[in-house]
Coordinates of N, CA and C in Angstrom, one line a residue:
Chain A
X1 N 111.0 104.3 110.4 CA 111.6 103.9 109.1 C 110.9 104.7 107.9
X2 N 111.6 104.9 106.8 CA 111.0 105.6 105.7 C 110.0 104.7 105.1
X3 N 108.9 105.4 104.5 CA 107.9 104.6 103.8 C 108.4 104.3 102.4
X4 N 107.8 103.2 101.8 CA 108.2 102.9 100.5 C 106.9 102.8 99.6
X5 N 107.0 103.1 98.3 CA 105.9 103.0 97.4 C 106.3 102.1 96.3
X6 N 105.5 101.1 96.0 CA 105.8 100.1 94.9 C 104.5 100.0 94.1
X7 N 104.6 99.7 92.8 CA 103.4 99.4 92.0 C 102.8 98.2 92.5
X8 N 101.5 98.1 92.5 CA 100.9 96.9 93.1 C 101.1 95.6 92.3
X9 N 101.3 95.8 91.0 CA 101.5 94.6 90.1 C 102.3 94.9 88.9
X10 N 103.0 93.9 88.4 CA 103.7 94.0 87.1 C 103.7 92.6 86.5
X11 N 103.8 92.7 85.2 CA 104.0 91.4 84.4 C 105.4 91.5 83.8
X12 N 105.9 90.3 83.5 CA 107.2 90.1 82.8 C 107.2 88.9 82.0
X13 N 107.8 88.9 80.8 CA 107.9 87.7 80.0 C 109.0 86.8 80.5
X14 N 108.8 85.6 80.5 CA 109.8 84.6 80.9 C 111.1 84.8 80.1
X15 N 112.2 84.8 80.8 CA 113.5 85.0 80.1 C 114.0 86.4 80.0
X16 N 113.0 87.3 80.2 CA 113.4 88.8 80.1 C 113.7 89.3 81.5
X17 N 114.4 90.4 81.5 CA 114.7 91.0 82.8 C 113.4 91.6 83.4
X18 N 113.3 91.4 84.7 CA 112.2 92.0 85.5 C 112.8 93.2 86.3
X19 N 112.3 94.4 86.1 CA 112.8 95.6 86.8 C 111.7 96.1 87.7
X20 N 111.9 95.9 89.0 CA 110.9 96.3 90.0 C 111.3 97.6 90.7
X21 N 110.5 98.6 90.5 CA 110.9 99.9 91.1 C 110.4 100.1 92.6
X22 N 111.1 100.9 93.3 CA 110.6 101.2 94.6 C 111.0 102.7 94.9
X23 N 110.0 103.4 95.4 CA 110.3 104.8 95.8 C 110.4 104.9 97.3
X24 N 111.5 105.6 97.7 CA 111.6 105.8 99.2 C 112.2 107.2 99.3
X25 N 111.4 108.2 99.0 CA 111.9 109.6 98.9 C 112.2 110.2 100.3
X26 N 111.7 109.6 101.4 CA 112.0 110.1 102.7 C 113.2 109.4 103.4
X27 N 113.9 108.6 102.6 CA 115.0 107.8 103.2 C 116.0 108.7 103.8
X28 N 116.6 108.2 104.9 CA 117.7 109.0 105.5 C 119.0 108.3 105.4
X29 N 120.1 109.0 105.8 CA 121.4 108.5 105.4 C 121.8 107.2 106.0
X30 N 121.2 106.8 107.1 CA 121.6 105.5 107.7 C 120.5 104.4 107.5
X31 N 119.7 104.6 106.5 CA 118.7 103.5 106.3 C 119.1 102.7 105.1
X32 N 119.0 101.4 105.3 CA 119.3 100.4 104.3 C 118.0 100.1 103.5
X33 N 118.2 99.7 102.2 CA 117.1 99.2 101.4 C 117.2 97.7 101.3
X34 N 116.2 97.0 101.7 CA 116.1 95.6 101.7 C 115.0 95.1 100.7
X35 N 115.3 94.0 100.0 CA 114.3 93.4 99.2 C 114.0 91.9 99.7
X36 N 112.8 91.6 99.8 CA 112.3 90.2 100.1 C 111.3 89.9 99.1
X37 N 111.0 88.6 98.9 CA 109.9 88.2 98.1 C 109.2 87.1 98.9
X38 N 107.9 86.9 98.5 CA 107.1 85.9 99.1 C 106.3 85.2 98.0
X39 N 106.6 83.9 97.9 CA 106.0 83.0 96.9 C 104.8 82.3 97.5
X40 N 103.6 82.7 97.1 CA 102.4 82.1 97.5 C 102.3 81.7 98.9
X41 N 102.3 82.6 99.8 CA 102.1 82.4 101.3 C 103.3 81.6 101.9
X42 N 104.4 81.4 101.2 CA 105.5 80.9 101.9 C 106.2 82.0 102.7
X43 N 107.2 81.6 103.5 CA 107.9 82.6 104.3 C 108.6 83.6 103.4
X44 N 108.7 84.9 103.8 CA 109.4 85.9 103.0 C 110.9 85.4 102.8
X45 N 111.4 85.6 101.6 CA 112.7 85.1 101.2 C 113.6 86.3 101.0
X46 N 114.7 86.4 101.7 CA 115.6 87.5 101.5 C 116.2 87.5 100.1
X47 N 116.3 88.6 99.5 CA 116.9 88.7 98.1 C 118.2 89.4 98.2
X48 N 118.2 90.7 98.6 CA 119.4 91.5 98.5 C 119.2 92.8 99.4
X49 N 120.2 93.5 99.7 CA 120.1 94.8 100.4 C 121.3 95.7 100.1
X50 N 121.1 97.0 100.3 CA 122.2 97.9 100.0 C 121.9 99.2 100.7
X51 N 123.0 100.0 100.8 CA 122.9 101.3 101.5 C 123.1 102.4 100.4
X52 N 124.2 102.5 99.7 CA 124.4 103.5 98.7 C 124.8 102.9 97.4
X53 N 125.7 101.9 97.4 CA 126.2 101.4 96.2 C 125.3 100.4 95.6
X54 N 125.4 100.1 94.3 CA 124.7 99.1 93.7 C 125.2 97.7 94.2
X55 N 124.3 96.8 94.2 CA 124.7 95.5 94.7 C 124.2 94.4 93.8
X56 N 125.0 93.3 93.7 CA 124.6 92.1 92.9 C 124.9 90.9 93.7
X57 N 124.0 89.9 93.6 CA 124.3 88.6 94.1 C 123.7 87.6 93.1
X58 N 123.7 86.3 93.5 CA 123.3 85.3 92.6 C 121.8 85.3 92.2
X59 N 121.0 86.1 93.0 CA 119.6 86.2 92.7 C 119.2 87.4 91.9
X60 N 119.9 88.5 92.2 CA 119.4 89.8 91.6 C 120.4 90.9 91.7
X61 N 120.1 92.0 91.1 CA 120.9 93.2 91.3 C 120.0 94.3 91.9
X62 N 120.6 95.2 92.6 CA 119.9 96.3 93.3 C 120.6 97.6 92.8
X63 N 119.8 98.4 92.2 CA 120.3 99.7 91.7 C 119.7 100.8 92.5
X64 N 120.5 101.6 93.2 CA 120.1 102.6 94.1 C 120.5 104.0 93.4
X65 N 119.5 104.9 93.3 CA 119.9 106.1 92.6 C 120.8 106.9 93.5
X66 N 121.5 107.9 92.9 CA 122.5 108.6 93.6 C 121.9 109.4 94.8
X67 N 120.7 109.9 94.7 CA 120.1 110.6 95.8 C 119.4 109.7 96.8
X68 N 119.4 108.4 96.5 CA 118.9 107.3 97.3 C 117.4 107.4 97.5
X69 N 116.7 108.2 96.7 CA 115.3 108.3 96.9 C 114.5 107.2 96.1
X70 N 115.1 106.4 95.4 CA 114.5 105.3 94.7 C 115.5 104.2 94.4
X71 N 115.0 103.0 94.2 CA 115.8 101.9 93.8 C 115.1 101.0 92.9
X72 N 115.8 100.1 92.2 CA 115.2 99.1 91.3 C 115.9 97.8 91.6
X73 N 115.0 96.8 91.7 CA 115.5 95.4 91.8 C 115.4 94.8 90.4
X74 N 116.5 94.2 90.0 CA 116.5 93.6 88.7 C 116.7 92.1 88.8
X75 N 115.8 91.3 88.2 CA 116.0 89.9 88.1 C 116.4 89.7 86.6
X76 N 117.6 89.4 86.3 CA 118.1 89.5 85.0 C 117.4 88.6 83.9
X77 N 117.0 87.4 84.3 CA 116.4 86.5 83.4 C 115.2 85.8 84.2
X78 N 114.1 86.4 84.2 CA 113.0 86.0 85.0 C 112.5 84.6 84.6
X79 N 112.2 83.7 85.5 CA 111.6 82.4 85.2 C 110.2 82.4 85.9
X80 N 109.4 81.4 85.5 CA 108.1 81.2 86.1 C 108.1 81.2 87.6
X81 N 109.2 80.6 88.1 CA 109.3 80.4 89.6 C 109.6 81.8 90.3
X82 N 109.9 82.8 89.5 CA 110.1 84.1 90.1 C 108.7 84.9 90.3
X83 N 107.6 84.2 89.9 CA 106.3 84.8 90.2 C 106.1 84.9 91.7
X84 N 105.9 86.1 92.3 CA 105.9 86.3 93.7 C 105.5 87.7 94.0
X85 N 105.3 88.0 95.3 CA 105.1 89.4 95.8 C 106.5 89.8 96.2
X86 N 107.0 91.0 95.7 CA 108.3 91.5 96.0 C 108.1 92.7 96.9
X87 N 108.8 92.7 98.1 CA 108.7 93.8 99.1 C 110.0 94.6 99.1
X88 N 109.9 95.9 99.0 CA 111.0 96.8 99.3 C 110.8 97.4 100.7
X89 N 111.8 97.3 101.5 CA 111.7 97.7 102.9 C 113.0 98.5 103.2
X90 N 112.7 99.7 103.8 CA 113.9 100.5 104.3 C 114.0 100.3 105.8
X91 N 115.2 100.2 106.3 CA 115.3 100.0 107.7 C 116.5 100.7 108.2
X92 N 116.3 101.4 109.3 CA 117.4 102.3 109.9 C 118.4 101.4 110.6
X93 N 119.6 101.8 110.5 CA 120.7 101.1 111.2 C 121.2 101.9 112.4
X94 N 120.3 101.8 113.4 CA 120.7 102.4 114.7 C 120.0 101.6 115.8
X95 N 119.8 102.2 116.9 CA 119.2 101.4 118.0 C 117.6 101.7 118.0
X96 N 117.1 102.1 116.9 CA 115.7 102.4 116.8 C 114.8 101.2 116.8
X97 N 115.3 100.0 116.5 CA 114.5 98.8 116.5 C 114.9 97.9 115.4
X98 N 114.4 96.7 115.6 CA 114.9 95.6 114.8 C 113.8 95.0 113.9
X99 N 112.6 95.5 113.9 CA 111.5 94.9 113.2 C 111.5 95.3 111.7
X100 N 111.0 94.4 110.9 CA 110.8 94.8 109.5 C 109.4 95.2 109.3
X101 N 109.1 96.2 108.5 CA 107.8 96.7 108.3 C 107.5 96.4 106.8
X102 N 106.6 95.5 106.6 CA 106.2 95.1 105.2 C 105.1 95.9 104.7
X103 N 105.2 96.4 103.5 CA 104.0 97.1 102.8 C 103.3 96.0 102.0
X104 N 102.6 96.6 101.0 CA 101.8 95.7 100.1 C 102.7 95.0 99.0
X105 N 103.8 95.5 98.7 CA 104.7 94.9 97.7 C 104.2 95.0 96.3
X106 N 105.0 94.4 95.4 CA 104.6 94.3 94.0 C 104.4 92.9 93.6
X107 N 103.2 92.6 93.1 CA 102.9 91.2 92.7 C 103.5 91.1 91.3
X108 N 104.6 90.3 91.1 CA 105.2 90.1 89.8 C 104.6 88.8 89.2
X109 N 104.1 88.9 88.0 CA 103.6 87.7 87.3 C 104.6 87.5 86.1
X110 N 105.3 86.4 86.1 CA 106.1 86.0 85.0 C 105.3 85.1 84.1
X111 N 105.2 85.5 82.8 CA 104.3 84.8 81.9 C 105.2 84.1 80.8
X112 N 104.7 82.9 80.4 CA 105.5 82.2 79.4 C 105.5 82.9 78.0
Chain B
X1 N 122.6 74.9 102.8 CA 122.5 76.2 103.4 C 121.6 76.2 104.6
X2 N 122.0 76.7 105.7 CA 121.2 76.7 106.9 C 119.8 77.4 106.7
X3 N 118.8 76.8 107.3 CA 117.4 77.3 107.2 C 116.7 77.4 108.5
X4 N 115.8 78.3 108.6 CA 114.9 78.3 109.7 C 113.8 77.3 109.5
X5 N 113.5 76.4 110.4 CA 112.4 75.5 110.3 C 111.3 75.7 111.3
X6 N 110.1 75.3 110.9 CA 108.9 75.6 111.8 C 108.0 74.3 111.8
X7 N 107.5 74.0 113.0 CA 106.5 73.0 113.1 C 105.4 73.4 114.0
X8 N 104.2 72.9 113.8 CA 103.8 72.1 112.6 C 103.6 73.1 111.4
X9 N 103.4 72.5 110.2 CA 103.1 73.3 109.1 C 101.7 73.8 109.1
X10 N 100.8 73.0 109.6 CA 99.4 73.4 109.8 C 98.9 73.0 111.2
X11 N 98.1 73.9 111.7 CA 97.5 73.6 113.1 C 96.0 74.1 113.0
X12 N 95.2 73.2 113.4 CA 93.7 73.5 113.6 C 93.4 73.4 115.0
X13 N 92.7 74.4 115.6 CA 92.4 74.4 117.0 C 91.0 75.0 117.2
X14 N 90.5 74.7 118.4 CA 89.2 75.3 118.8 C 89.4 76.6 119.5
X15 N 88.5 77.5 119.3 CA 88.6 78.8 120.0 C 88.7 78.6 121.5
X16 N 89.6 79.3 122.1 CA 89.8 79.2 123.6 C 90.9 78.2 123.9
X17 N 91.4 77.4 123.0 CA 92.5 76.4 123.3 C 93.8 77.1 123.2
X18 N 94.8 76.5 123.8 CA 96.2 77.0 123.8 C 96.9 76.3 122.6
X19 N 97.7 77.1 122.0 CA 98.6 76.5 120.9 C 100.0 76.9 121.1
X20 N 100.9 76.0 120.7 CA 102.3 76.4 120.8 C 102.9 76.1 119.4
X21 N 103.5 77.2 118.8 CA 104.1 77.1 117.5 C 105.6 77.0 117.7
X22 N 106.3 76.1 117.0 CA 107.7 75.9 117.3 C 108.6 76.3 116.1
X23 N 109.7 76.7 116.4 CA 110.7 77.2 115.4 C 112.1 76.8 115.8
X24 N 112.9 76.4 114.8 CA 114.3 76.2 115.1 C 115.1 77.2 114.2
X25 N 115.6 78.2 114.9 CA 116.3 79.3 114.1 C 117.6 78.7 113.6
X26 N 118.3 79.5 112.7 CA 119.6 79.1 112.2 C 120.6 79.1 113.4
X27 N 121.4 78.1 113.4 CA 122.1 77.6 114.6 C 123.0 78.7 115.2
X28 N 123.7 79.6 114.5 CA 124.5 80.5 115.1 C 123.9 81.9 115.3
X29 N 122.6 82.0 115.0 CA 121.9 83.3 115.1 C 121.5 83.6 116.6
X30 N 121.5 84.9 116.9 CA 121.2 85.3 118.3 C 119.9 86.0 118.4
X31 N 119.3 86.5 117.4 CA 118.1 87.3 117.4 C 117.0 86.5 116.8
X32 N 115.8 86.5 117.4 CA 114.7 85.6 116.9 C 113.5 86.5 116.9
X33 N 112.6 86.2 115.9 CA 111.4 87.0 115.7 C 110.2 86.1 115.4
X34 N 109.0 86.7 115.6 CA 107.8 86.1 115.1 C 107.0 87.2 114.4
X35 N 106.5 86.9 113.2 CA 105.6 87.7 112.4 C 104.4 86.9 112.1
X36 N 103.3 87.6 111.7 CA 102.1 86.9 111.3 C 101.6 87.5 110.0
X37 N 100.8 86.8 109.3 CA 100.1 87.3 108.1 C 98.7 86.7 108.0
X38 N 97.8 87.6 108.3 CA 96.4 87.2 108.1 C 96.1 87.1 106.6
X39 N 95.3 86.1 106.2 CA 95.1 85.9 104.8 C 94.7 87.1 104.0
X40 N 95.5 87.4 103.0 CA 95.2 88.5 102.2 C 95.7 89.9 102.7
X41 N 96.4 89.8 103.9 CA 96.9 91.1 104.4 C 98.4 91.1 104.5
X42 N 99.0 92.2 105.0 CA 100.4 92.3 105.1 C 101.1 91.4 106.1
X43 N 102.3 91.2 106.0 CA 103.1 90.6 107.0 C 103.3 91.6 108.2
X44 N 103.0 91.1 109.4 CA 103.1 92.1 110.6 C 104.1 91.5 111.6
X45 N 104.8 92.4 112.1 CA 105.8 92.1 113.2 C 105.0 91.8 114.5
X46 N 105.4 90.8 115.2 CA 104.9 90.5 116.5 C 105.9 90.8 117.7
X47 N 107.0 90.2 117.6 CA 108.0 90.2 118.7 C 109.4 89.9 118.3
X48 N 110.3 90.5 118.9 CA 111.7 90.0 118.8 C 112.3 89.6 120.1
X49 N 113.3 88.8 120.1 CA 113.8 88.1 121.3 C 115.3 88.0 121.2
X50 N 115.9 88.3 122.3 CA 117.4 88.2 122.4 C 117.8 88.0 123.8
X51 N 118.8 87.1 124.0 CA 119.4 86.9 125.3 C 118.3 86.5 126.3
X52 N 117.3 85.7 125.9 CA 116.2 85.2 126.7 C 115.3 86.3 127.2
X53 N 115.2 87.4 126.4 CA 114.3 88.4 126.8 C 113.6 89.0 125.5
X54 N 112.4 89.5 125.7 CA 111.8 90.2 124.6 C 112.5 91.5 124.5
X55 N 112.9 91.9 123.2 CA 113.6 93.1 123.0 C 112.6 94.2 122.4
X56 N 111.6 93.7 121.6 CA 110.6 94.6 121.1 C 109.3 93.8 120.9
X57 N 108.2 94.5 121.0 CA 107.0 93.8 120.7 C 106.0 94.8 120.1
X58 N 105.1 94.3 119.3 CA 104.1 95.2 118.7 C 102.8 95.2 119.5
X59 N 101.9 96.1 119.1 CA 100.6 96.2 119.8 C 99.8 94.9 119.7
X60 N 100.1 94.1 118.7 CA 99.4 92.8 118.5 C 99.8 91.9 119.6
X61 N 101.0 91.9 120.0 CA 101.6 91.0 121.0 C 101.1 91.3 122.4
X62 N 99.8 90.9 122.7 CA 99.3 91.2 124.0 C 99.5 90.1 125.0
X63 N 98.8 90.1 126.1 CA 99.0 89.2 127.2 C 98.7 87.7 126.8
X64 N 98.0 87.5 125.8 CA 97.7 86.1 125.4 C 98.8 85.5 124.7
X65 N 99.8 86.3 124.2 CA 101.0 85.7 123.5 C 102.2 85.6 124.5
X66 N 103.0 84.6 124.3 CA 104.3 84.6 125.0 C 105.3 83.9 124.1
X67 N 106.5 84.1 124.4 CA 107.6 83.5 123.6 C 108.6 82.9 124.6
X68 N 109.3 81.9 124.2 CA 110.2 81.2 125.0 C 111.3 80.5 124.2
X69 N 112.5 80.4 124.8 CA 113.5 79.6 124.2 C 113.8 78.5 125.2
X70 N 113.1 77.4 125.1 CA 113.1 76.4 126.2 C 114.4 75.6 126.2
X71 N 115.1 75.6 125.1 CA 116.4 74.9 125.1 C 117.3 75.6 124.1
X72 N 118.4 75.0 123.8 CA 119.4 75.7 122.9 C 119.0 75.8 121.5
X73 N 117.9 75.2 121.1 CA 117.6 75.2 119.7 C 116.2 75.7 119.3
X74 N 115.3 75.4 120.2 CA 113.9 75.8 119.9 C 113.5 77.2 120.3
X75 N 112.6 77.8 119.6 CA 112.0 79.1 119.9 C 110.5 79.0 119.7
X76 N 109.8 79.2 120.7 CA 108.3 78.9 120.6 C 107.5 80.2 120.8
X77 N 106.3 80.2 120.2 CA 105.3 81.2 120.4 C 104.1 80.5 120.9
X78 N 103.6 80.9 122.1 CA 102.4 80.3 122.7 C 101.3 81.3 122.6
X79 N 100.1 80.9 122.2 CA 98.9 81.7 122.3 C 98.0 81.0 123.3
X80 N 97.7 81.7 124.4 CA 97.1 81.1 125.5 C 95.7 80.7 125.3
X81 N 94.9 81.5 124.8 CA 93.5 81.3 124.6 C 93.1 81.8 123.2
X82 N 93.1 80.9 122.2 CA 93.0 81.4 120.8 C 91.6 82.0 120.5
X83 N 91.7 83.0 119.6 CA 90.4 83.6 119.1 C 90.4 83.4 117.6
X84 N 89.2 83.6 117.1 CA 89.0 83.4 115.7 C 90.0 84.2 114.9
X85 N 90.2 85.4 115.3 CA 91.0 86.4 114.6 C 92.5 86.1 114.7
X86 N 92.9 85.0 115.5 CA 94.3 84.6 115.5 C 94.6 83.7 114.3
X87 N 93.6 83.3 113.5 CA 93.9 82.5 112.3 C 94.7 83.3 111.4
X88 N 95.9 82.7 111.0 CA 96.9 83.4 110.2 C 98.0 82.5 109.9
X89 N 98.9 82.9 109.1 CA 100.2 82.3 108.9 C 101.2 82.9 109.9
X90 N 101.9 82.1 110.7 CA 102.9 82.7 111.6 C 104.3 82.3 111.1
X91 N 105.1 83.3 111.0 CA 106.5 83.1 110.5 C 107.5 83.4 111.6
X92 N 108.4 82.5 111.7 CA 109.6 82.7 112.6 C 110.7 83.2 111.7
X93 N 111.6 84.0 112.3 CA 112.8 84.5 111.6 C 113.9 84.6 112.6
X94 N 115.1 84.6 112.1 CA 116.3 84.8 112.9 C 117.3 85.6 112.2
X95 N 118.2 86.3 113.0 CA 119.3 87.0 112.4 C 120.5 86.8 113.3
X96 N 121.7 86.9 112.6 CA 122.9 86.6 113.4 C 123.2 87.7 114.4
X97 N 123.0 88.9 114.1 CA 123.2 90.0 115.0 C 122.1 91.0 114.9
X98 N 122.1 92.0 115.7 CA 121.1 93.1 115.8 C 121.1 93.8 114.4
X99 N 120.0 93.9 113.8 CA 119.7 94.6 112.6 C 120.5 94.0 111.4
X100 N 120.9 92.8 111.5 CA 121.4 92.1 110.3 C 120.2 91.4 109.6
X101 N 120.5 90.9 108.5 CA 119.5 90.3 107.6 C 118.7 89.2 108.4
X102 N 117.4 89.3 108.3 CA 116.5 88.3 108.9 C 116.1 87.3 107.9
X103 N 116.2 86.0 108.3 CA 115.9 84.9 107.5 C 114.6 84.2 108.0
X104 N 113.7 84.0 107.2 CA 112.3 83.5 107.6 C 112.2 82.0 107.4
X105 N 111.4 81.4 108.3 CA 110.9 80.0 108.1 C 109.8 79.9 107.1
X106 N 109.3 78.7 106.9 CA 108.2 78.5 105.9 C 106.8 78.8 106.5
X107 N 106.7 79.0 107.8 CA 105.5 79.4 108.4 C 104.6 78.2 108.9
X108 N 103.8 78.5 109.9 CA 102.7 77.6 110.4 C 101.4 78.3 110.1
X109 N 100.5 77.5 109.4 CA 99.2 78.0 109.1 C 98.3 77.6 110.3
X110 N 97.8 78.6 111.0 CA 96.9 78.4 112.2 C 95.5 78.7 111.8
X111 N 94.6 77.7 112.1 CA 93.2 78.0 111.8 C 92.5 77.7 113.1
X112 N 91.8 78.8 113.6 CA 91.0 78.7 114.8 C 89.5 78.6 114.5
X113 N 88.9 77.5 114.9 CA 87.5 77.3 114.6 C 86.6 77.7 115.8

């Protein structure tokens, strides 16, 4: 699976949009981009995933660049409860395996 | 909304003892996983399980670990003879199909003394 690079930490003001970047410059055509978050040692929580197109759900939006080498997770109106570690994971969609490989993630601190 | 559940939430054991961690995956899911996270470290894959067989395992998943689906709902992780370094959060996950989204449980915090 392609490696990802994320900033180790970010701050965001409550009520503002949080934009979390992820670099995956070695991504290949059949690899999906997944985002999870982990709130204070709880189980990782699935947020969103995508392949090529931008995606939106009730939690967040995922913007993937046209060359797919980077993506941004957007929390449109961050709340204090969004304080967590956010993980960007790329995973191949073939018979190469089913495991998720977590990196260090971005620790997002939402401040009042 | 269906959730993965895990019991117990906390487990304290003596070194050398056997522990069994239990998970109830989401009911229509077919693939099951265990991950662990040592305090302050990354979440690490241990094993995946499908059709009553291990389908993948990591180097961490050595002979002291085993997994089982003893009935139609539970999925267990057994550590035969615990070591101090087994102290970690253990997360169970499940997915509906191969390489579909994995949903995680809340974890079991294991402390080996």
